[in-house]
Amino acid sequence: MTLRMDILSYLQKTIWPQKPEIIIFGDAKSGTTAAAKLLGKACKKSVISDLPFLWNPVNLKIWQNETTISKELNSNKSKLNGQIIKEPNLTFSASEVINFFPNCQFVFVFRSPHDQIRSQLSRPGLDGKKNLNLSEAIDFVPFWWKPMFQVPFKKHNPNENMYEYMALKWNHVFKIFCGLNDVRIFYYDHFVINKMQYIENFADKLGLKTTLLDSKFLDHQYQPKSKETDSRLYFNSENYKLIEKLTNESFNKLEQLISSSNNPYK
């Protein structure tokens, strides 16, 4: 069975190349993996759910203008062999990525600020009740997670409160989306209410047909689950309120956009 899968994988990468059709943006732990995997499964599309060649230290080099996202994608074209591609690092260079894939459709995944930040911090083992600055957070997390605290949307301050930075980064990602055209919103908080129905409706907006998915696919945990899934319990009151205060305006705009009957991308 393993040999057969290896042969099929080789053929897909060489003789049966598949061109990207859908690019999925969204910050880490926003729900991009579930969106990509279930959309691919329901629509019978191949999925590339990560692009390791864009991970640390390459993402940092892109942000420091030592290279470009287009150069890295062009150098790794053979690894872009999927009809649906999801990689959070594409998000911070979204405009350039859109130009690189002129024939693709684009999706932007969002998740409510508290739940996304909880998931981002708890995954590498950070405590939502402990106050850390960015320097302490960077020292604590594994190598691959360090760039999460180094996105250059403003001047880096190693003494900045970790929760303030994460909240402002959520706002920054929303601002990136607001500067794009023809990108559809995939709202994770609505998706989890009825996954199959949401996938069917979303696929229809992309002009794709779906097949009914077995519950084992719908309920599959595509990323390691947080030990604490209640954001109000994960954060202490002070940190919870800080995130709410800083993201409230952007989050309200997102929800208004999603609920608006004039929004062609909801």
GROMACS .gro file of C-alpha atoms in nm:
model
  266
    1MET     CA    1   0.000   0.000   0.000
    2THR     CA    2   0.284   0.238   0.089
    3LEU     CA    3   0.465   0.166  -0.239
    4ARG     CA    4   0.143   0.229  -0.433
    5MET     CA    5   0.094   0.565  -0.257
    6ASP     CA    6   0.455   0.659  -0.325
    7ILE     CA    7   0.411   0.582  -0.695
    8LEU     CA    8   0.087   0.784  -0.712
    9SER     CA    9   0.254   1.075  -0.535
   10TYR     CA   10   0.544   1.064  -0.781
   11LEU     CA   11   0.310   1.055  -1.081
   12GLN     CA   12   0.109   1.349  -0.951
   13LYS     CA   13   0.425   1.555  -0.917
   14THR     CA   14   0.569   1.463  -1.257
   15ILE     CA   15   0.335   1.315  -1.517
   16TRP     CA   16   0.003   1.445  -1.378
   17PRO     CA   17   0.081   1.802  -1.269
   18GLN     CA   18  -0.209   1.992  -1.113
   19LYS     CA   19  -0.225   2.368  -1.138
   20PRO     CA   20  -0.342   2.578  -0.843
   21GLU     CA   21  -0.703   2.691  -0.871
   22ILE     CA   22  -0.777   2.827  -0.523
   23ILE     CA   23  -0.539   3.008  -0.286
   24ILE     CA   24  -0.641   3.030   0.079
   25PHE     CA   25  -0.520   3.320   0.293
   26GLY     CA   26  -0.558   3.357   0.669
   27ASP     CA   27  -0.337   3.386   0.974
   28ALA     CA   28  -0.215   3.076   1.159
   29LYS     CA   29  -0.484   2.897   1.363
   30SER     CA   30  -0.766   3.087   1.195
   31GLY     CA   31  -0.910   2.768   1.045
   32THR     CA   32  -0.727   2.761   0.713
   33THR     CA   33  -0.638   2.390   0.734
   34ALA     CA   34  -0.996   2.278   0.798
   35ALA     CA   35  -1.121   2.508   0.522
   36ALA     CA   36  -0.869   2.375   0.269
   37LYS     CA   37  -0.900   2.007   0.361
   38LEU     CA   38  -1.280   1.992   0.371
   39LEU     CA   39  -1.326   2.207   0.063
   40GLY     CA   40  -1.082   1.983  -0.121
   41LYS     CA   41  -1.246   1.665   0.003
   42ALA     CA   42  -1.599   1.780  -0.080
   43CYS     CA   43  -1.503   1.914  -0.423
   44LYS     CA   44  -1.256   1.636  -0.508
   45LYS     CA   45  -0.966   1.880  -0.539
   46SER     CA   46  -0.607   1.808  -0.439
   47VAL     CA   47  -0.479   2.014  -0.146
   48ILE     CA   48  -0.138   2.147  -0.046
   49SER     CA   49  -0.194   2.253   0.313
   50ASP     CA   50   0.153   2.387   0.394
   51LEU     CA   51   0.452   2.532   0.210
   52PRO     CA   52   0.751   2.466   0.440
   53PHE     CA   53   0.985   2.649   0.203
   54LEU     CA   54   0.819   2.972   0.329
   55TRP     CA   55   0.872   2.894   0.698
   56ASN     CA   56   1.135   3.038   0.931
   57PRO     CA   57   1.386   3.177   0.833
   58VAL     CA   58   1.254   3.245   0.480
   59ASN     CA   59   0.943   3.430   0.597
   60LEU     CA   60   1.161   3.661   0.806
   61LYS     CA   61   1.385   3.727   0.503
   62ILE     CA   62   1.077   3.818   0.297
   63TRP     CA   63   0.959   4.062   0.564
   64GLN     CA   64   1.310   4.212   0.586
   65ASN     CA   65   1.317   4.259   0.205
   66GLU     CA   66   1.607   4.016   0.162
   67THR     CA   67   1.396   3.818  -0.085
   68THR     CA   68   1.039   3.828  -0.220
   69ILE     CA   69   0.743   3.596  -0.203
   70SER     CA   70   0.735   3.581  -0.584
   71LYS     CA   71   1.099   3.474  -0.601
   72GLU     CA   72   1.044   3.198  -0.344
   73LEU     CA   73   0.728   3.073  -0.514
   74ASN     CA   74   0.897   3.077  -0.854
   75SER     CA   75   1.195   2.882  -0.718
   76ASN     CA   76   0.961   2.617  -0.577
   77LYS     CA   77   0.703   2.580  -0.854
   78SER     CA   78   0.726   2.201  -0.841
   79LYS     CA   79   0.594   2.215  -0.483
   80LEU     CA   80   0.286   2.414  -0.584
   81ASN     CA   81   0.129   2.098  -0.721
   82GLY     CA   82  -0.219   2.121  -0.573
   83GLN     CA   83  -0.553   2.260  -0.686
   84ILE     CA   84  -0.607   2.421  -0.346
   85ILE     CA   85  -0.311   2.580  -0.169
   86LYS     CA   86  -0.316   2.702   0.189
   87GLU     CA   87  -0.023   2.861   0.369
   88PRO     CA   88  -0.054   3.133   0.636
   89ASN     CA   89   0.272   3.298   0.527
   90LEU     CA   90   0.111   3.386   0.193
   91THR     CA   91  -0.125   3.614   0.385
   92PHE     CA   92   0.128   3.884   0.467
   93SER     CA   93   0.218   3.924   0.098
   94ALA     CA   94  -0.134   3.871  -0.034
   95SER     CA   95  -0.128   4.135  -0.308
   96GLU     CA   96   0.192   3.995  -0.456
   97VAL     CA   97   0.058   3.639  -0.428
   98ILE     CA   98  -0.257   3.737  -0.618
   99ASN     CA   99  -0.042   3.876  -0.899
  100PHE     CA  100   0.165   3.557  -0.901
  101PHE     CA  101  -0.148   3.341  -0.948
  102PRO     CA  102  -0.353   3.543  -1.201
  103ASN     CA  103  -0.591   3.258  -1.286
  104CYS     CA  104  -0.682   3.152  -0.932
  105GLN     CA  105  -0.973   3.225  -0.702
  106PHE     CA  106  -0.886   3.359  -0.359
  107VAL     CA  107  -1.028   3.288  -0.015
  108PHE     CA  108  -0.954   3.466   0.314
  109VAL     CA  109  -1.026   3.275   0.636
  110PHE     CA  110  -1.119   3.468   0.949
  111ARG     CA  111  -1.182   3.362   1.306
  112SER     CA  112  -1.297   3.571   1.602
  113PRO     CA  113  -0.999   3.745   1.767
  114HIS     CA  114  -1.016   3.584   2.112
  115ASP     CA  115  -1.047   3.229   1.978
  116GLN     CA  116  -0.777   3.273   1.717
  117ILE     CA  117  -0.528   3.434   1.956
  118ARG     CA  118  -0.604   3.170   2.221
  119SER     CA  119  -0.532   2.897   1.968
  120GLN     CA  120  -0.213   3.068   1.849
  121LEU     CA  121  -0.075   3.110   2.199
  122SER     CA  122  -0.188   2.781   2.352
  123ARG     CA  123  -0.051   2.568   2.065
  124PRO     CA  124   0.316   2.634   2.161
  125GLY     CA  125   0.227   2.617   2.531
  126LEU     CA  126   0.192   2.982   2.628
  127ASP     CA  127  -0.026   3.064   2.930
  128GLY     CA  128  -0.303   3.317   2.862
  129LYS     CA  129  -0.301   3.428   3.223
  130LYS     CA  130   0.070   3.505   3.229
  131ASN     CA  131   0.187   3.848   3.114
  132LEU     CA  132   0.482   3.829   2.877
  133ASN     CA  133   0.650   4.077   2.646
  134LEU     CA  134   0.744   3.986   2.290
  135SER     CA  135   1.104   3.906   2.377
  136GLU     CA  136   0.993   3.658   2.644
  137ALA     CA  137   0.737   3.501   2.411
  138ILE     CA  138   0.993   3.459   2.130
  139ASP     CA  139   1.238   3.295   2.369
  140PHE     CA  140   0.969   3.055   2.494
  141VAL     CA  141   0.825   2.919   2.168
  142PRO     CA  142   0.988   2.667   1.929
  143PHE     CA  143   1.188   2.785   1.627
  144TRP     CA  144   0.901   2.753   1.378
  145TRP     CA  145   0.669   2.967   1.594
  146LYS     CA  146   0.904   3.261   1.654
  147PRO     CA  147   0.799   3.458   1.339
  148MET     CA  148   0.444   3.473   1.479
  149PHE     CA  149   0.575   3.750   1.704
  150GLN     CA  150   0.786   3.919   1.437
  151VAL     CA  151   0.542   4.021   1.163
  152PRO     CA  152   0.662   4.372   1.066
  153PHE     CA  153   0.331   4.560   1.053
  154LYS     CA  154   0.487   4.818   1.284
  155LYS     CA  155   0.827   4.885   1.444
  156HIS     CA  156   0.929   4.586   1.652
  157ASN     CA  157   0.937   4.652   2.026
  158PRO     CA  158   1.072   4.355   2.227
  159ASN     CA  159   0.913   4.497   2.543
  160GLU     CA  160   0.564   4.523   2.393
  161ASN     CA  161   0.287   4.333   2.570
  162MET     CA  162   0.231   4.000   2.393
  163TYR     CA  163  -0.150   4.030   2.397
  164GLU     CA  164  -0.142   4.383   2.262
  165TYR     CA  165   0.081   4.271   1.975
  166MET     CA  166  -0.139   3.972   1.889
  167ALA     CA  167  -0.454   4.186   1.891
  168LEU     CA  168  -0.294   4.448   1.667
  169LYS     CA  169  -0.171   4.173   1.434
  170TRP     CA  170  -0.530   4.047   1.403
  171ASN     CA  171  -0.626   4.401   1.299
  172HIS     CA  172  -0.335   4.409   1.053
  173VAL     CA  173  -0.452   4.088   0.883
  174PHE     CA  174  -0.802   4.234   0.850
  175LYS     CA  175  -0.650   4.550   0.700
  176ILE     CA  176  -0.465   4.335   0.444
  177PHE     CA  177  -0.797   4.179   0.342
  178CYS     CA  178  -0.963   4.522   0.312
  179GLY     CA  179  -0.697   4.622   0.058
  180LEU     CA  180  -0.775   4.329  -0.173
  181ASN     CA  181  -1.037   4.281  -0.444
  182ASP     CA  182  -1.236   3.971  -0.542
  183VAL     CA  183  -1.142   3.768  -0.234
  184ARG     CA  184  -1.412   3.565  -0.062
  185ILE     CA  185  -1.449   3.550   0.316
  186PHE     CA  186  -1.457   3.208   0.483
  187TYR     CA  187  -1.576   3.273   0.837
  188TYR     CA  188  -1.465   2.993   1.065
  189ASP     CA  189  -1.711   3.082   1.343
  190HIS     CA  190  -2.004   3.023   1.107
  191PHE     CA  191  -1.843   2.719   0.948
  192VAL     CA  192  -1.825   2.522   1.274
  193ILE     CA  193  -2.201   2.560   1.332
  194ASN     CA  194  -2.286   2.340   1.032
  195LYS     CA  195  -1.972   2.237   0.847
  196MET     CA  196  -2.127   2.048   0.555
  197GLN     CA  197  -2.385   2.314   0.479
  198TYR     CA  198  -2.124   2.589   0.498
  199ILE     CA  199  -1.887   2.399   0.267
  200GLU     CA  200  -2.168   2.335   0.018
  201ASN     CA  201  -2.273   2.699   0.014
  202PHE     CA  202  -1.916   2.823  -0.007
  203ALA     CA  203  -1.825   2.582  -0.287
  204ASP     CA  204  -2.131   2.699  -0.480
  205LYS     CA  205  -2.004   3.058  -0.463
  206LEU     CA  206  -1.675   2.935  -0.609
  207GLY     CA  207  -1.861   2.755  -0.887
  208LEU     CA  208  -1.770   2.410  -0.754
  209LYS     CA  209  -1.983   2.102  -0.705
  210THR     CA  210  -1.966   1.904  -0.383
  211THR     CA  211  -2.023   1.550  -0.266
  212LEU     CA  212  -2.165   1.466   0.076
  213LEU     CA  213  -1.889   1.412   0.331
  214ASP     CA  214  -1.884   1.141   0.594
  215SER     CA  215  -1.890   1.265   0.953
  216LYS     CA  216  -1.540   1.123   1.008
  217PHE     CA  217  -1.407   1.392   0.772
  218LEU     CA  218  -1.624   1.670   0.912
  219ASP     CA  219  -1.531   1.592   1.272
  220HIS     CA  220  -1.164   1.522   1.207
  221GLN     CA  221  -0.921   1.736   1.411
  222TYR     CA  222  -0.692   1.876   1.142
  223GLN     CA  223  -0.472   2.060   1.391
  224PRO     CA  224  -0.382   1.966   1.752
  225LYS     CA  225  -0.665   2.086   1.976
  226SER     CA  226  -0.600   2.340   2.249
  227LYS     CA  227  -0.614   2.212   2.606
  228GLU     CA  228  -0.847   2.500   2.692
  229THR     CA  229  -1.112   2.572   2.427
  230ASP     CA  230  -1.297   2.844   2.618
  231SER     CA  231  -1.124   3.176   2.556
  232ARG     CA  232  -1.277   3.335   2.867
  233LEU     CA  233  -1.113   3.067   3.077
  234TYR     CA  234  -0.782   3.068   2.890
  235PHE     CA  235  -0.720   3.442   2.932
  236ASN     CA  236  -0.742   3.629   3.258
  237SER     CA  237  -0.993   3.914   3.267
  238GLU     CA  238  -0.733   4.183   3.201
  239ASN     CA  239  -0.590   4.018   2.889
  240TYR     CA  240  -0.933   3.923   2.756
  241LYS     CA  241  -1.053   4.283   2.785
  242LEU     CA  242  -0.735   4.419   2.625
  243ILE     CA  243  -0.783   4.199   2.317
  244GLU     CA  244  -1.149   4.296   2.300
  245LYS     CA  245  -1.071   4.667   2.326
  246LEU     CA  246  -0.802   4.661   2.058
  247THR     CA  247  -0.984   4.442   1.803
  248ASN     CA  248  -1.342   4.557   1.862
  249GLU     CA  249  -1.356   4.807   1.575
  250SER     CA  250  -1.205   4.575   1.313
  251PHE     CA  251  -1.405   4.275   1.433
  252ASN     CA  252  -1.730   4.469   1.413
  253LYS     CA  253  -1.644   4.578   1.058
  254LEU     CA  254  -1.576   4.216   0.964
  255GLU     CA  255  -1.907   4.095   1.104
  256GLN     CA  256  -2.093   4.380   0.934
  257LEU     CA  257  -1.928   4.290   0.606
  258ILE     CA  258  -2.020   3.925   0.644
  259SER     CA  259  -2.384   4.000   0.728
  260SER     CA  260  -2.427   4.271   0.465
  261SER     CA  261  -2.657   4.181   0.179
  262ASN     CA  262  -2.437   4.401  -0.042
  263ASN     CA  263  -2.128   4.190   0.024
  264PRO     CA  264  -2.059   3.980  -0.288
  265TYR     CA  265  -1.780   3.789  -0.115
  266LYS     CA  266  -1.952   3.660   0.198
   0.00000   0.00000   0.00000
